């Protein structure tokens, strides 16, 4: 009992006097989540986004969502309305095109993120909604105040530690982390697990 009281007293003193008010506070993301300042957003699903051709743009994106993503020939890509936030890390290998989606290099290493990389939160409305598979799908109506995009003033990197891709089954596994800023706010994210493949841009 005495050791527990001593530990609690030591913890209190450390928390009270151990750091100054102006010390920067860094909040690492939880596993399979991204963080913005002190808030963390769990991402249950990941998708590798590739061009749908026939001229395949030499770039790719990883989308990390609370909800799900799907595509079809009528609606294009759509997000399930049970998700209200997500992030997309875009990598542009080159400004040109390649012969196939398999020729887009998605490899381990550190990659510079393209200016369209973004994170969005607090989606309350979806447009062009439809029902499929017992869920409602649509395009998230993203409020500008709840959007962080690299744009012209930010930067970022995607670090792929390991990746496998099955282009036939349209799935894969990945272990990665990413970070980017719009010049004001910073997004830090991690994802380890399976992903689906979406062709839509």
mmCIF file of C-alpha atoms in Angstrom:
data_model
loop_
_atom_site.group_PDB
_atom_site.id
_atom_site.type_symbol
_atom_site.label_atom_id
_atom_site.label_comp_id
_atom_site.label_asym_id
_atom_site.label_seq_id
_atom_site.Cartn_x
_atom_site.Cartn_y
_atom_site.Cartn_z
ATOM 1 C CA UNK A 1 0.000 0.000 0.000
ATOM 2 C CA UNK A 2 2.845 2.375 0.861
ATOM 3 C CA UNK A 3 4.533 1.721 -2.494
ATOM 4 C CA UNK A 4 1.272 2.440 -4.345
ATOM 5 C CA UNK A 5 0.863 5.744 -2.492
ATOM 6 C CA UNK A 6 4.492 6.615 -3.210
ATOM 7 C CA UNK A 7 4.012 5.867 -6.923
ATOM 8 C CA UNK A 8 0.833 7.971 -7.095
ATOM 9 C CA UNK A 9 2.586 10.856 -5.305
ATOM 10 C CA UNK A 10 5.539 10.626 -7.679
ATOM 11 C CA UNK A 11 3.207 10.563 -10.688
ATOM 12 C CA UNK A 12 1.357 13.628 -9.403
ATOM 13 C CA UNK A 13 4.603 15.548 -8.866
ATOM 14 C CA UNK A 14 5.863 14.575 -12.323
ATOM 15 C CA UNK A 15 2.655 15.692 -14.004
ATOM 16 C CA UNK A 16 2.514 18.906 -11.986
ATOM 17 C CA UNK A 17 6.114 20.058 -12.256
ATOM 18 C CA UNK A 18 7.666 17.892 -14.956
ATOM 19 C CA UNK A 19 6.868 20.033 -17.998
ATOM 20 C CA UNK A 20 6.483 23.685 -18.771
ATOM 21 C CA UNK A 21 3.335 25.166 -20.272
ATOM 22 C CA UNK A 22 5.138 26.004 -23.505
ATOM 23 C CA UNK A 23 6.497 22.479 -24.103
ATOM 24 C CA UNK A 24 5.230 21.151 -27.439
ATOM 25 C CA UNK A 25 2.804 18.272 -27.077
ATOM 26 C CA UNK A 26 3.074 15.539 -29.702
ATOM 27 C CA UNK A 27 0.251 13.048 -30.041
ATOM 28 C CA UNK A 28 1.326 9.959 -31.988
ATOM 29 C CA UNK A 29 -1.520 8.262 -33.825
ATOM 30 C CA UNK A 30 -3.012 5.050 -32.554
ATOM 31 C CA UNK A 31 -2.557 1.960 -34.710
ATOM 32 C CA UNK A 32 -4.632 2.197 -37.902
ATOM 33 C CA UNK A 33 -5.561 5.802 -37.264
ATOM 34 C CA UNK A 34 -4.577 9.337 -38.059
ATOM 35 C CA UNK A 35 -4.253 12.204 -35.632
ATOM 36 C CA UNK A 36 -4.796 15.925 -35.984
ATOM 37 C CA UNK A 37 -3.340 17.784 -33.014
ATOM 38 C CA UNK A 38 -4.783 16.052 -29.921
ATOM 39 C CA UNK A 39 -7.573 14.162 -31.695
ATOM 40 C CA UNK A 40 -7.228 10.656 -33.116
ATOM 41 C CA UNK A 41 -9.427 9.110 -35.832
ATOM 42 C CA UNK A 42 -9.479 5.315 -36.187
ATOM 43 C CA UNK A 43 -9.365 4.116 -39.788
ATOM 44 C CA UNK A 44 -10.862 0.649 -40.141
ATOM 45 C CA UNK A 45 -10.509 0.335 -43.925
ATOM 46 C CA UNK A 46 -7.764 1.088 -46.448
ATOM 47 C CA UNK A 47 -7.787 1.238 -50.240
ATOM 48 C CA UNK A 48 -5.104 1.523 -52.902
ATOM 49 C CA UNK A 49 -6.435 3.919 -55.548
ATOM 50 C CA UNK A 50 -5.147 3.502 -59.092
ATOM 51 C CA UNK A 51 -6.031 5.020 -62.458
ATOM 52 C CA UNK A 52 -8.756 3.227 -64.424
ATOM 53 C CA UNK A 53 -6.887 3.643 -67.730
ATOM 54 C CA UNK A 54 -6.529 2.894 -70.557
ATOM 55 C CA UNK A 55 -3.739 5.481 -70.204
ATOM 56 C CA UNK A 56 -2.620 4.848 -66.626
ATOM 57 C CA UNK A 57 -1.398 7.917 -64.749
ATOM 58 C CA UNK A 58 1.854 7.151 -62.947
ATOM 59 C CA UNK A 59 0.505 7.879 -59.479
ATOM 60 C CA UNK A 60 -1.408 6.184 -56.688
ATOM 61 C CA UNK A 61 -3.179 6.990 -53.476
ATOM 62 C CA UNK A 62 -3.899 5.211 -50.226
ATOM 63 C CA UNK A 63 -7.284 6.067 -48.706
ATOM 64 C CA UNK A 64 -7.866 5.405 -45.008
ATOM 65 C CA UNK A 65 -11.483 5.574 -43.872
ATOM 66 C CA UNK A 66 -13.805 4.944 -40.982
ATOM 67 C CA UNK A 67 -16.344 3.756 -43.562
ATOM 68 C CA UNK A 68 -15.986 1.767 -46.752
ATOM 69 C CA UNK A 69 -15.235 2.666 -50.366
ATOM 70 C CA UNK A 70 -16.679 1.038 -53.485
ATOM 71 C CA UNK A 71 -16.830 1.670 -57.213
ATOM 72 C CA UNK A 72 -19.074 0.755 -60.112
ATOM 73 C CA UNK A 73 -19.637 1.912 -63.694
ATOM 74 C CA UNK A 74 -22.705 3.998 -62.798
ATOM 75 C CA UNK A 75 -21.702 5.832 -59.605
ATOM 76 C CA UNK A 76 -17.919 5.851 -59.846
ATOM 77 C CA UNK A 77 -16.295 5.660 -56.424
ATOM 78 C CA UNK A 78 -18.518 6.163 -53.394
ATOM 79 C CA UNK A 79 -18.069 6.169 -49.636
ATOM 80 C CA UNK A 80 -20.432 4.510 -47.187
ATOM 81 C CA UNK A 81 -22.410 7.072 -45.220
ATOM 82 C CA UNK A 82 -21.560 5.383 -41.906
ATOM 83 C CA UNK A 83 -18.093 6.948 -42.177
ATOM 84 C CA UNK A 84 -17.608 10.618 -41.361
ATOM 85 C CA UNK A 85 -13.853 11.062 -41.808
ATOM 86 C CA UNK A 86 -10.814 9.809 -43.681
ATOM 87 C CA UNK A 87 -7.463 10.631 -45.217
ATOM 88 C CA UNK A 88 -5.823 10.102 -48.608
ATOM 89 C CA UNK A 89 -2.065 10.020 -49.178
ATOM 90 C CA UNK A 90 -1.220 10.627 -52.871
ATOM 91 C CA UNK A 91 2.127 9.754 -54.448
ATOM 92 C CA UNK A 92 3.038 10.951 -57.932
ATOM 93 C CA UNK A 93 5.843 8.820 -59.362
ATOM 94 C CA UNK A 94 6.087 10.895 -62.531
ATOM 95 C CA UNK A 95 3.935 13.319 -64.546
ATOM 96 C CA UNK A 96 3.578 10.768 -67.359
ATOM 97 C CA UNK A 97 1.607 7.584 -67.980
ATOM 98 C CA UNK A 98 2.472 3.891 -67.889
ATOM 99 C CA UNK A 99 1.217 0.895 -69.835
ATOM 100 C CA UNK A 100 -0.787 -0.771 -67.041
ATOM 101 C CA UNK A 101 -1.788 -0.423 -63.412
ATOM 102 C CA UNK A 102 0.835 -3.027 -62.512
ATOM 103 C CA UNK A 103 3.478 -0.710 -63.957
ATOM 104 C CA UNK A 104 2.704 1.960 -61.334
ATOM 105 C CA UNK A 105 5.488 1.429 -58.793
ATOM 106 C CA UNK A 106 4.016 1.002 -55.295
ATOM 107 C CA UNK A 107 7.133 -0.030 -53.403
ATOM 108 C CA UNK A 108 8.644 0.058 -49.905
ATOM 109 C CA UNK A 109 10.510 3.246 -49.104
ATOM 110 C CA UNK A 110 9.907 6.903 -48.293
ATOM 111 C CA UNK A 111 7.804 8.743 -50.855
ATOM 112 C CA UNK A 112 7.045 12.454 -51.181
ATOM 113 C CA UNK A 113 3.330 13.169 -51.004
ATOM 114 C CA UNK A 114 1.557 15.023 -53.790
ATOM 115 C CA UNK A 115 -0.267 18.295 -53.063
ATOM 116 C CA UNK A 116 -3.734 16.667 -53.251
ATOM 117 C CA UNK A 117 -3.080 14.574 -50.128
ATOM 118 C CA UNK A 118 -5.735 15.392 -47.547
ATOM 119 C CA UNK A 119 -7.620 14.515 -44.388
ATOM 120 C CA UNK A 120 -11.246 15.348 -43.683
ATOM 121 C CA UNK A 121 -13.432 15.072 -40.604
ATOM 122 C CA UNK A 122 -16.977 15.796 -39.423
ATOM 123 C CA UNK A 123 -18.850 14.888 -42.617
ATOM 124 C CA UNK A 124 -22.574 15.262 -41.954
ATOM 125 C CA UNK A 125 -23.978 15.174 -45.479
ATOM 126 C CA UNK A 126 -23.534 13.031 -48.588
ATOM 127 C CA UNK A 127 -24.585 13.834 -52.146
ATOM 128 C CA UNK A 128 -25.621 11.470 -54.970
ATOM 129 C CA UNK A 129 -26.607 8.782 -52.466
ATOM 130 C CA UNK A 130 -27.823 5.307 -53.406
ATOM 131 C CA UNK A 131 -28.360 1.959 -51.694
ATOM 132 C CA UNK A 132 -26.275 -1.128 -52.336
ATOM 133 C CA UNK A 133 -25.637 -4.246 -50.264
ATOM 134 C CA UNK A 134 -27.725 -2.994 -47.362
ATOM 135 C CA UNK A 135 -25.786 0.265 -47.036
ATOM 136 C CA UNK A 136 -26.165 3.832 -48.228
ATOM 137 C CA UNK A 137 -23.328 5.215 -50.354
ATOM 138 C CA UNK A 138 -22.515 8.642 -51.712
ATOM 139 C CA UNK A 139 -20.008 11.472 -52.077
ATOM 140 C CA UNK A 140 -18.985 13.112 -48.792
ATOM 141 C CA UNK A 141 -19.800 16.816 -48.589
ATOM 142 C CA UNK A 142 -16.578 18.042 -46.989
ATOM 143 C CA UNK A 143 -16.704 21.346 -45.117
ATOM 144 C CA UNK A 144 -13.637 23.473 -45.859
ATOM 145 C CA UNK A 145 -13.079 24.032 -42.131
ATOM 146 C CA UNK A 146 -12.781 20.287 -41.594
ATOM 147 C CA UNK A 147 -10.294 19.725 -44.435
ATOM 148 C CA UNK A 148 -6.506 19.618 -44.271
ATOM 149 C CA UNK A 149 -4.846 19.456 -47.704
ATOM 150 C CA UNK A 150 -1.174 19.817 -48.568
ATOM 151 C CA UNK A 151 -2.011 22.296 -51.334
ATOM 152 C CA UNK A 152 0.613 24.869 -52.279
ATOM 153 C CA UNK A 153 1.908 25.567 -48.752
ATOM 154 C CA UNK A 154 2.337 22.120 -47.219
ATOM 155 C CA UNK A 155 4.371 18.957 -47.642
ATOM 156 C CA UNK A 156 4.498 15.374 -46.457
ATOM 157 C CA UNK A 157 5.824 11.840 -46.806
ATOM 158 C CA UNK A 158 4.492 8.297 -47.021
ATOM 159 C CA UNK A 159 6.709 5.541 -45.606
ATOM 160 C CA UNK A 160 5.871 2.047 -46.867
ATOM 161 C CA UNK A 161 7.612 -0.552 -44.697
ATOM 162 C CA UNK A 162 6.218 -3.576 -46.535
ATOM 163 C CA UNK A 163 3.520 -4.265 -49.121
ATOM 164 C CA UNK A 164 1.974 -7.130 -51.104
ATOM 165 C CA UNK A 165 -0.490 -6.574 -53.964
ATOM 166 C CA UNK A 166 -2.775 -9.118 -55.683
ATOM 167 C CA UNK A 167 -4.077 -7.399 -58.819
ATOM 168 C CA UNK A 168 -6.342 -10.370 -59.649
ATOM 169 C CA UNK A 169 -8.136 -10.590 -56.299
ATOM 170 C CA UNK A 170 -7.999 -6.766 -55.957
ATOM 171 C CA UNK A 171 -6.510 -6.812 -52.489
ATOM 172 C CA UNK A 172 -3.215 -6.621 -50.626
ATOM 173 C CA UNK A 173 -1.503 -6.023 -47.307
ATOM 174 C CA UNK A 174 0.594 -3.076 -46.184
ATOM 175 C CA UNK A 175 2.521 -1.671 -43.230
ATOM 176 C CA UNK A 176 2.953 2.092 -43.570
ATOM 177 C CA UNK A 177 2.952 5.487 -41.916
ATOM 178 C CA UNK A 178 2.362 8.970 -43.281
ATOM 179 C CA UNK A 179 2.613 12.566 -42.212
ATOM 180 C CA UNK A 180 1.700 15.818 -43.912
ATOM 181 C CA UNK A 181 0.872 19.420 -43.175
ATOM 182 C CA UNK A 182 -1.000 22.218 -44.922
ATOM 183 C CA UNK A 183 1.428 24.687 -43.357
ATOM 184 C CA UNK A 184 -0.717 25.122 -40.238
ATOM 185 C CA UNK A 185 -2.082 21.789 -39.060
ATOM 186 C CA UNK A 186 -0.358 18.398 -39.210
ATOM 187 C CA UNK A 187 -1.749 14.933 -39.907
ATOM 188 C CA UNK A 188 0.102 11.822 -38.665
ATOM 189 C CA UNK A 189 -1.165 8.369 -39.576
ATOM 190 C CA UNK A 190 -0.351 4.663 -39.515
ATOM 191 C CA UNK A 191 -1.952 1.618 -41.080
ATOM 192 C CA UNK A 192 -1.045 -2.059 -40.919
ATOM 193 C CA UNK A 193 -3.357 -4.610 -42.482
ATOM 194 C CA UNK A 194 -5.279 -5.462 -45.614
ATOM 195 C CA UNK A 195 -6.548 -3.100 -48.305
ATOM 196 C CA UNK A 196 -8.789 -3.220 -51.360
ATOM 197 C CA UNK A 197 -7.986 -1.815 -54.792
ATOM 198 C CA UNK A 198 -10.143 0.924 -56.360
ATOM 199 C CA UNK A 199 -9.689 2.225 -59.927
ATOM 200 C CA UNK A 200 -11.036 5.752 -60.046
ATOM 201 C CA UNK A 201 -9.284 8.845 -61.346
#
